[in-house]
Coordinates of C-alpha atoms and ligand atoms in Angstrom, one line a residue:
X16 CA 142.8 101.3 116.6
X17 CA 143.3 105.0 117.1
X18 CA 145.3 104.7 120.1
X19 CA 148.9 104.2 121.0
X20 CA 150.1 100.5 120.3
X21 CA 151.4 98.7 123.0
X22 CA 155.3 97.0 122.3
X23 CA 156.7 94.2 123.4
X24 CA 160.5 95.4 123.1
X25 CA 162.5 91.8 123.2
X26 CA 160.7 90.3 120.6
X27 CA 158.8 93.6 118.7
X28 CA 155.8 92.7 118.8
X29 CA 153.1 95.4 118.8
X30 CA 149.4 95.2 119.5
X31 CA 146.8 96.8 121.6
X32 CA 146.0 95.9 124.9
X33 CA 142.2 95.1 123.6
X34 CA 143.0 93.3 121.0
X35 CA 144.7 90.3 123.0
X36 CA 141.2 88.9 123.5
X37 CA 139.5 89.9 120.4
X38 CA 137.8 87.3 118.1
X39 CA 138.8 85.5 114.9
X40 CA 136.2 85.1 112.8
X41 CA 132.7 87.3 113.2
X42 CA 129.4 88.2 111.5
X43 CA 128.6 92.1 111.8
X44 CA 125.6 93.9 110.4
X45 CA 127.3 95.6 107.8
X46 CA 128.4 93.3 106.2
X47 CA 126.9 89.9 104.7
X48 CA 130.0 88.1 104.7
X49 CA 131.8 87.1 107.9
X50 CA 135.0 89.1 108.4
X51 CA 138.5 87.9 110.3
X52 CA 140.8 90.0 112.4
X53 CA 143.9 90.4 110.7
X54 CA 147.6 91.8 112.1
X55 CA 148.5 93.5 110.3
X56 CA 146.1 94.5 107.5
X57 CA 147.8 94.8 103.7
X58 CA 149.1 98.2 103.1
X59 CA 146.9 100.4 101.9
X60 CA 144.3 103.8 102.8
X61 CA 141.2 102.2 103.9
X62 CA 138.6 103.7 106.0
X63 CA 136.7 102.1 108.4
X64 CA 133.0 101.0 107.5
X65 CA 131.2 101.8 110.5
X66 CA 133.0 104.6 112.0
X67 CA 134.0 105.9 109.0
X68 CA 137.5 107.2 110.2
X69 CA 140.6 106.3 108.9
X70 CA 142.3 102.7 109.6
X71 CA 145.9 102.5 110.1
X72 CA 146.6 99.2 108.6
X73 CA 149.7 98.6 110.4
X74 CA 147.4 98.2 113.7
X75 CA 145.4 95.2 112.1
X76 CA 141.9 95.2 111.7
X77 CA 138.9 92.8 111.0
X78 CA 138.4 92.3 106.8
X79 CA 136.1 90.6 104.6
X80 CA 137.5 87.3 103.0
X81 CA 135.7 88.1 99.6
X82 CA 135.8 91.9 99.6
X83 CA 139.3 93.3 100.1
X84 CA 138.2 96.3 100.6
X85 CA 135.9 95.6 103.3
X86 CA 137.6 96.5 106.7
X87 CA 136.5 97.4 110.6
X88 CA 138.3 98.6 113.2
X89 CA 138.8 95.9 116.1
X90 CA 136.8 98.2 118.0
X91 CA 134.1 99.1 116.0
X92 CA 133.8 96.3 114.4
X93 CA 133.2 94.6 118.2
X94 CA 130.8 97.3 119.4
X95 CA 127.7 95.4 121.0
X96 CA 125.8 97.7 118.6
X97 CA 127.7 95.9 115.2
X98 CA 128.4 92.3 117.2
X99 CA 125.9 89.4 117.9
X100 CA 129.0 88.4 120.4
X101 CA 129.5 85.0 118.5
X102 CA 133.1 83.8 117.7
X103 CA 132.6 81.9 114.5
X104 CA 135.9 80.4 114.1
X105 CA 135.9 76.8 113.4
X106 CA 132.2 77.1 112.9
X107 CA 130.5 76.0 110.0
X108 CA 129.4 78.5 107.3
X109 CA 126.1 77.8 105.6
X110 CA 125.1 78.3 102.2
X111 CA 121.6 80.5 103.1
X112 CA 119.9 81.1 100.0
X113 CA 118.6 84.1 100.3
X114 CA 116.4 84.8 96.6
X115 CA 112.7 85.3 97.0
X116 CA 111.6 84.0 93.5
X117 CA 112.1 81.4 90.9
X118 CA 112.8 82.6 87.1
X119 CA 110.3 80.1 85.2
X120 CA 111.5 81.6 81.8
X121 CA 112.9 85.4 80.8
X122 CA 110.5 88.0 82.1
X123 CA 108.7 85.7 84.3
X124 CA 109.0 84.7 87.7
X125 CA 107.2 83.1 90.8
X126 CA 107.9 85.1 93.6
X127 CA 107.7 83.3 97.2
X128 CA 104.9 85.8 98.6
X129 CA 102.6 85.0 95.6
X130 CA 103.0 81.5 94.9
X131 CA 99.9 80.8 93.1
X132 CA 100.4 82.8 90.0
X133 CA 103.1 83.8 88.2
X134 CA 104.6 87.6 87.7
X135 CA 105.5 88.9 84.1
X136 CA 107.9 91.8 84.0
X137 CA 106.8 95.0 82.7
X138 CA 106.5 98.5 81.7
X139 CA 104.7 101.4 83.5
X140 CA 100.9 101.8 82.9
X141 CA 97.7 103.0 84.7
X142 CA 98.1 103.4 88.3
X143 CA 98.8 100.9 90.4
X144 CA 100.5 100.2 93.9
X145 CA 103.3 98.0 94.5
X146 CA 102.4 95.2 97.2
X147 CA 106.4 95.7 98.6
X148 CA 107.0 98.8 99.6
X149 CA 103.4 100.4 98.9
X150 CA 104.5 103.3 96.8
X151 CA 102.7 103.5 93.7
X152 CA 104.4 102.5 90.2
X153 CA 104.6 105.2 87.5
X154 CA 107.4 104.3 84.7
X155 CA 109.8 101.8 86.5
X156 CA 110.2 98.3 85.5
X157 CA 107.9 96.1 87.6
X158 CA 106.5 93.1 87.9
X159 CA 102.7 92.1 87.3
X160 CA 100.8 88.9 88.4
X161 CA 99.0 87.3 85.4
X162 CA 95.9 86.3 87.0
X163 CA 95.2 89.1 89.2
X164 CA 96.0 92.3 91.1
X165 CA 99.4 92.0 92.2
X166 CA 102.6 94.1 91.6
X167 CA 105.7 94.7 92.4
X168 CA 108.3 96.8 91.6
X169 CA 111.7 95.1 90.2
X170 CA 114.0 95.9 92.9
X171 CA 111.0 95.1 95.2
X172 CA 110.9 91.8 93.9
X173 CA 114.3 91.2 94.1
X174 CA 114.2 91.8 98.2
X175 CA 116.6 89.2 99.9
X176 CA 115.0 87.0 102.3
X177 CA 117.4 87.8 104.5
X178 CA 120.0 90.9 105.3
X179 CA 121.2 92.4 108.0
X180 CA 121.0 96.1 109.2
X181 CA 123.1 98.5 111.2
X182 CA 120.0 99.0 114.0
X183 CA 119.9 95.6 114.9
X184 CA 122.5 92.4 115.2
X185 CA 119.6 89.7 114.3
X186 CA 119.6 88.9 111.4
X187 CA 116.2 90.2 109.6
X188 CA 114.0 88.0 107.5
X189 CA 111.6 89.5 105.0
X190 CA 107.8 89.5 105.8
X191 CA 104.9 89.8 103.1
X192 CA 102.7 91.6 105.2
X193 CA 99.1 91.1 104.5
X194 CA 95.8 92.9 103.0
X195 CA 94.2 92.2 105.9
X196 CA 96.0 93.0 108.8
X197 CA 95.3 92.1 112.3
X198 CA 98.0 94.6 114.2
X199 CA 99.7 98.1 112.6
X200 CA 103.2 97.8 112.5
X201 CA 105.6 100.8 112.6
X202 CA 109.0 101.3 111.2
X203 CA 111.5 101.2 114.1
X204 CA 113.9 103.3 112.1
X205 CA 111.2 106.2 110.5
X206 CA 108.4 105.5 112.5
X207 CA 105.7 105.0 109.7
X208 CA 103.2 102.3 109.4
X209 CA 104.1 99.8 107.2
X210 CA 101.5 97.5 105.1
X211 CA 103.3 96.1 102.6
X212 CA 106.7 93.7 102.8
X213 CA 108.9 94.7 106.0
X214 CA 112.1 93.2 107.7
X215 CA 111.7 91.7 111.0
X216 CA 113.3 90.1 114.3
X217 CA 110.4 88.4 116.2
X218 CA 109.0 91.7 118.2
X219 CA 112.5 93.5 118.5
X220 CA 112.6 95.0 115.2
X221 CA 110.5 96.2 112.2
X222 CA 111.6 97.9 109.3
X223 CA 109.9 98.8 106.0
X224 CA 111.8 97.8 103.1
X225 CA 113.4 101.3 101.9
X226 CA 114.5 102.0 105.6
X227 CA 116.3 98.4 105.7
X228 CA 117.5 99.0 102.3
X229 CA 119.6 102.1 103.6
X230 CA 122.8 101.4 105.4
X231 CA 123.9 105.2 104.0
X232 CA 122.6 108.7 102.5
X233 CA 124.1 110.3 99.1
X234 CA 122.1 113.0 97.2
X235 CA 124.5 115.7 96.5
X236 CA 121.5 118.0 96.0
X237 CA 120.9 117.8 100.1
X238 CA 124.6 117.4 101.2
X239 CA 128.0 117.5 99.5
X240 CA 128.8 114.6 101.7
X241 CA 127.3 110.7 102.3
X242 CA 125.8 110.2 105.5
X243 CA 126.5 106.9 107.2
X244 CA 124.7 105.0 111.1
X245 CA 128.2 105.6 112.7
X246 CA 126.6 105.2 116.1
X247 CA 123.1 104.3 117.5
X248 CA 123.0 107.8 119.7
X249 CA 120.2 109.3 118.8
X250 CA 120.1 112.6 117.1
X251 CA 118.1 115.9 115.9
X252 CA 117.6 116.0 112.0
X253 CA 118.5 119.1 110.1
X254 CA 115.6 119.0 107.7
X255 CA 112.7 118.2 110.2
X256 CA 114.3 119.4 113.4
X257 CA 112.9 115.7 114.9
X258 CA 115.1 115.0 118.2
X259 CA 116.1 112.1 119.5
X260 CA 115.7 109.9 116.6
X261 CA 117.7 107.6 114.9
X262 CA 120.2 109.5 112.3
X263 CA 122.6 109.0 109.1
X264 CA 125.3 111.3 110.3
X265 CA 128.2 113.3 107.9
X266 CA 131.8 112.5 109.0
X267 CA 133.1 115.6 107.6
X268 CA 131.1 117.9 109.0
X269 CA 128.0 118.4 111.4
X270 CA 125.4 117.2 109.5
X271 CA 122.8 114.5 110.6
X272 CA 119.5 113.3 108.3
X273 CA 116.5 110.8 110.7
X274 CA 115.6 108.2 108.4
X275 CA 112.1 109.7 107.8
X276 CA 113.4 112.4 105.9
X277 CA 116.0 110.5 104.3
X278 CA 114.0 108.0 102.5
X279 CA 111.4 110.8 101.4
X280 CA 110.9 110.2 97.6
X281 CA 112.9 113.0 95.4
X282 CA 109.8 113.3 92.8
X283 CA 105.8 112.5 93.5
X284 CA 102.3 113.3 92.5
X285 CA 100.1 115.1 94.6
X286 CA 96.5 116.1 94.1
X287 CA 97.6 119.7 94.0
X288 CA 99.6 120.0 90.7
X289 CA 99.4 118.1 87.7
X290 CA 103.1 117.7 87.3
X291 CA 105.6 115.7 89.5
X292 CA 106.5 118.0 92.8
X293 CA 109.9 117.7 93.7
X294 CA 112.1 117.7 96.9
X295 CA 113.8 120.6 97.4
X296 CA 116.7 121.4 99.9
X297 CA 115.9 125.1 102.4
X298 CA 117.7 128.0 101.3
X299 CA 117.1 131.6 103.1
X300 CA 114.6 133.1 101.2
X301 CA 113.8 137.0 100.7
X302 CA 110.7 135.9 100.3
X303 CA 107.0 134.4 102.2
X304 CA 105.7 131.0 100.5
X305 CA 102.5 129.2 101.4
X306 CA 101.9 126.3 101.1
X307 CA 99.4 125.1 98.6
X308 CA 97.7 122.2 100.6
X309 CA 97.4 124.0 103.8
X310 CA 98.0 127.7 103.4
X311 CA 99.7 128.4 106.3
X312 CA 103.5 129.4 105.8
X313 CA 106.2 127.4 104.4
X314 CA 109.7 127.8 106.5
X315 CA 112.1 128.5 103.7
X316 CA 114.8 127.0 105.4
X317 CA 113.8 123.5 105.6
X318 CA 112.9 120.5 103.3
X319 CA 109.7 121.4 101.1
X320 CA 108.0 120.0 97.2
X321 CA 107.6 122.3 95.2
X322 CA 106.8 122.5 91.0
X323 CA 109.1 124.2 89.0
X324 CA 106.5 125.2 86.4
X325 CA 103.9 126.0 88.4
X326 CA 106.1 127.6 91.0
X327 CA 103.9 126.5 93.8
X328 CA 105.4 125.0 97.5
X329 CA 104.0 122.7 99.7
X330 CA 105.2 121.4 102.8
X331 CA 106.6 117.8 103.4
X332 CA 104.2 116.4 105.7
X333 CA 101.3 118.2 103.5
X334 CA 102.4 115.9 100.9
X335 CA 103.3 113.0 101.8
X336 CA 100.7 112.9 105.2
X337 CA 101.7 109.3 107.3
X338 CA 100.8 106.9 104.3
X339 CA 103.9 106.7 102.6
X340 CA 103.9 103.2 103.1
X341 CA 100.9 102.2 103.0
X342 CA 98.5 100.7 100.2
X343 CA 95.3 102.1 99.4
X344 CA 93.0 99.5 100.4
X345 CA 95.1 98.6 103.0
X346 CA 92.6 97.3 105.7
X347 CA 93.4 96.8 109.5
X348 CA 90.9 94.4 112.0
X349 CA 91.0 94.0 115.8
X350 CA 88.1 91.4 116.3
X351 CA 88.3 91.4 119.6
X352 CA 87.5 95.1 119.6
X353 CA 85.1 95.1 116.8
X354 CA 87.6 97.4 115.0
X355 CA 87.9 97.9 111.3
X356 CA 90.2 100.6 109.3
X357 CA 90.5 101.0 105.6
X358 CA 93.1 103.2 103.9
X359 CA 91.4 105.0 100.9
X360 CA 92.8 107.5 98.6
X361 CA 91.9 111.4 99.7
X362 CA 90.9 111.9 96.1
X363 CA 87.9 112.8 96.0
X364 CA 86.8 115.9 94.2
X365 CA 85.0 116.9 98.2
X366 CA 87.5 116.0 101.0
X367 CA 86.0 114.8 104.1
X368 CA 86.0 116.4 107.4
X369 CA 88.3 114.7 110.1
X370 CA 85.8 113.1 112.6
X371 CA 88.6 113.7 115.7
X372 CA 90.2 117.0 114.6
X373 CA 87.4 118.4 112.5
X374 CA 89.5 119.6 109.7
X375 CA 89.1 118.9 106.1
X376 CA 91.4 115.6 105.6
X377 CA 93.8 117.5 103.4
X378 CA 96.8 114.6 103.1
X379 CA 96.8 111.8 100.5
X380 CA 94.8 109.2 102.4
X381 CA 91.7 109.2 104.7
X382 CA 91.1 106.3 107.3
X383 CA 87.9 105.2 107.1
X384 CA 87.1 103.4 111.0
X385 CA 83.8 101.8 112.1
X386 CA 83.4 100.6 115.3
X387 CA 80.1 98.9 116.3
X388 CA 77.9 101.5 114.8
X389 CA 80.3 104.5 114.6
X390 CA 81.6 105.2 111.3
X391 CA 83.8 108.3 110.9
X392 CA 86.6 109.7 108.3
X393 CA 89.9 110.5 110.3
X394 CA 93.0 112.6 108.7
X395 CA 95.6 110.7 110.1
X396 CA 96.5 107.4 111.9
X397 CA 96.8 109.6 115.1
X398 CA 93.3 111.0 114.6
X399 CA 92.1 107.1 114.0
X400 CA 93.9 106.3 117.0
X401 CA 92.3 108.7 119.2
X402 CA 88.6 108.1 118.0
X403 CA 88.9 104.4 118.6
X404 CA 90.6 104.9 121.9
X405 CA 87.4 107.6 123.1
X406 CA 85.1 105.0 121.9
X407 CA 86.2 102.1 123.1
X408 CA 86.5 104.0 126.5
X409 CA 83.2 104.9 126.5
Ligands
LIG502 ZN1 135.9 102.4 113.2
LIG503 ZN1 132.5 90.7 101.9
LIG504 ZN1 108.0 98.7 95.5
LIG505 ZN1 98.0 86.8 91.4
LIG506 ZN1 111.1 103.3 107.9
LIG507 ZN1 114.0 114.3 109.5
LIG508 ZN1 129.0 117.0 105.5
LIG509 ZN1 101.1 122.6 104.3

């Protein structure tokens, strides 16, 4: 703890008033191994892995059984935001197994959301999606079914079943998603609609996989220092100015990334440049850029892609639009409402004109919705949203 210790003077013993009642044994989501309070703590520097402040060991602490270097303060490590609130002692640990495919000989595997063929590891090729976490797969090592259209990247494959994550204290299981999807679920942590593989508790939390995949933030090119979730207090992002959203904070300095921004991809393709644009930090700029997809200024300051041969700058949300995460093709059905929505790729060499906003569709995917006999092209999942909402209205 980082307050005064309380002593007992006849018989020397020290501890802290809240830690008389504090638990044995506990589970905490960052961590999958439970962890015991221990008084005191072996000597050594060790820093807290929620907080991220010091520990003084001498105070005692909670610590992992298996990884010595895993420790908590009491505190944190009890914070109804870290805790489920179960005491564990005495109680039965089981083996979960937590590994989503079967190796059926080197290279091959049958993966638990594609049971009926079998995957063979491979090298990039033509372009392709993967069915995890939507992004399409250039040159990394994936996964491809040998009967049909399936992929996956490796460490997409390799997704546990089960994990935990610092915005929840449920345990989250691993969801395939589907093709055809009956609801739009969005990322509780960035806020984007996922259509491939996502982490769930019943209805109280969704995550896509990269979001659950990020317990902390280190890209020295953004920030000299990794960002950590110290706290669930929401926060305002430096690179998109976003308020009161969920955010990886710096401990050594004021510094605080949303998830959105932090999970953007560092290199991508974009109809506007034949080369990979890449994500660049702001810096004050003696000079005006425009951006090439939109050609309305860039703000110098903030997050933008740019090509370094071409020497062109775009803004984020010009390039990545809302469909980071989901799969061309992906298709979305309300029966009830006689609603249909396809995702299709913006690619064509005449962009359609947004049926809500009446702009040219200018981000990487168009939604295609038809609703009794309306048909329309909408920009974004906001326009979609709108022109379903009007019609159904009336
Ligand atoms: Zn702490
Ligand atoms: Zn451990
Ligand atoms: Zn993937
Ligand atoms: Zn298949
Ligand atoms: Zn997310
Ligand atoms: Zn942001
Ligand atoms: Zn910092
Ligand atoms: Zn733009």
């Amino acid at each position: 703890g980082e307050r005064n210790p309380y002593v007992c003077l006849p018989c020397s013993l020290m501890f802290h008033y809240d830690c008389i009642d504090l638990p044995h044994v506990i589970s905490i989501n960052r961590h999958d191994h439970r962890i015991s309070h221990r008084y005191p703590l072996t000597p050594g520097d060790r820093v807290c892995e929620v907080c991220r402040q010091d520990i003084t060991w001498r105070y005692g602490a909670y610590s992992c059984n298996k990884c010595p270097d895993f420790s908590v303060h009491s505190l944190c490590a009890t914070r109804n935001d870290v805790w489920d609130g179960i005491e564990l002692e005495g109680v039965h640990e089981e083996d979960v197994d937590t590994t989503p495919f079967k190796e059926i000989e080197e290279g091959v595997i049958n993966h638990i959301f594609h049971k009926e063929h079998n995957l063979l590891l491979s090298d990039g090729g033509q372009v392709i999606h993967c069915q995890g976490c939507a992004h399409p797969i250039s040159s990394e090592k994936h996964y491809k079914c040998m009967v049909c259209d399936f992929f996956l990247h490796k460490k997409c494959a390799n997704l546990p079943l089960r994990k935990r994550h610092g915005l929840s204290t449920h345990i989250l299981s691993l969801h395939p998603g589907k093709e055809n999807s009956d609801r739009l679920f969005d990322c509780d942590a960035c806020g984007r609609v996922v259509s491939g593989f996502r982490y769930e508790y019943g209805d109280k939390i969704v995550l896509d996989v990269d979001c659950a995949s990020l317990s902390w933030f280190r890209n020295p090119k953004r920030h000299p220092h990794a960002l950590f979730l110290t706290t669930l207090d929401k926060g305002t992002c430096v690179a998109c100015d976003k308020t009161d959203v969920y955010v990886l904070n710096c401990v050594e300095c004021k510094y605080s990334l949303c998830f959105k921004c932090a999970t953007l991809p560092e290199a991508i393709k974009h109809r506007c440049d034949d080369h990979f644009l890449v994500l660049s930090r702001g810096e004050k700029a003696a000079y005006k850029y425009w951006c090439t997809v939109c050609e309305a200024e860039t703000n110098s300051e903030k997050w933008f892609y740019t090509c370094h041969d071409c020497g062109i700058m775009c803004h984020v949300d010009c390039v990545i639009g809302d469909s980071l995460n989901i799969k061309p093709g992906f298709t979305f059905m309300d029966e009830v409402k006689g609603l249909k929505m396809e995702a299709v790729l913006n690619d064509n060499n005449s962009r359609p004109l947004c049926s809500t906003c009446g702009s040219r569709c200018r981000f990487p995917m168009v939604y295609n919705l038809s609703i009794n006999t309306y048909e329309g092209f909408h920009c974004s999942i906001e326009c979609l949203l709108n022109a379903a909402e009007n019609i159904l209205l009336g």
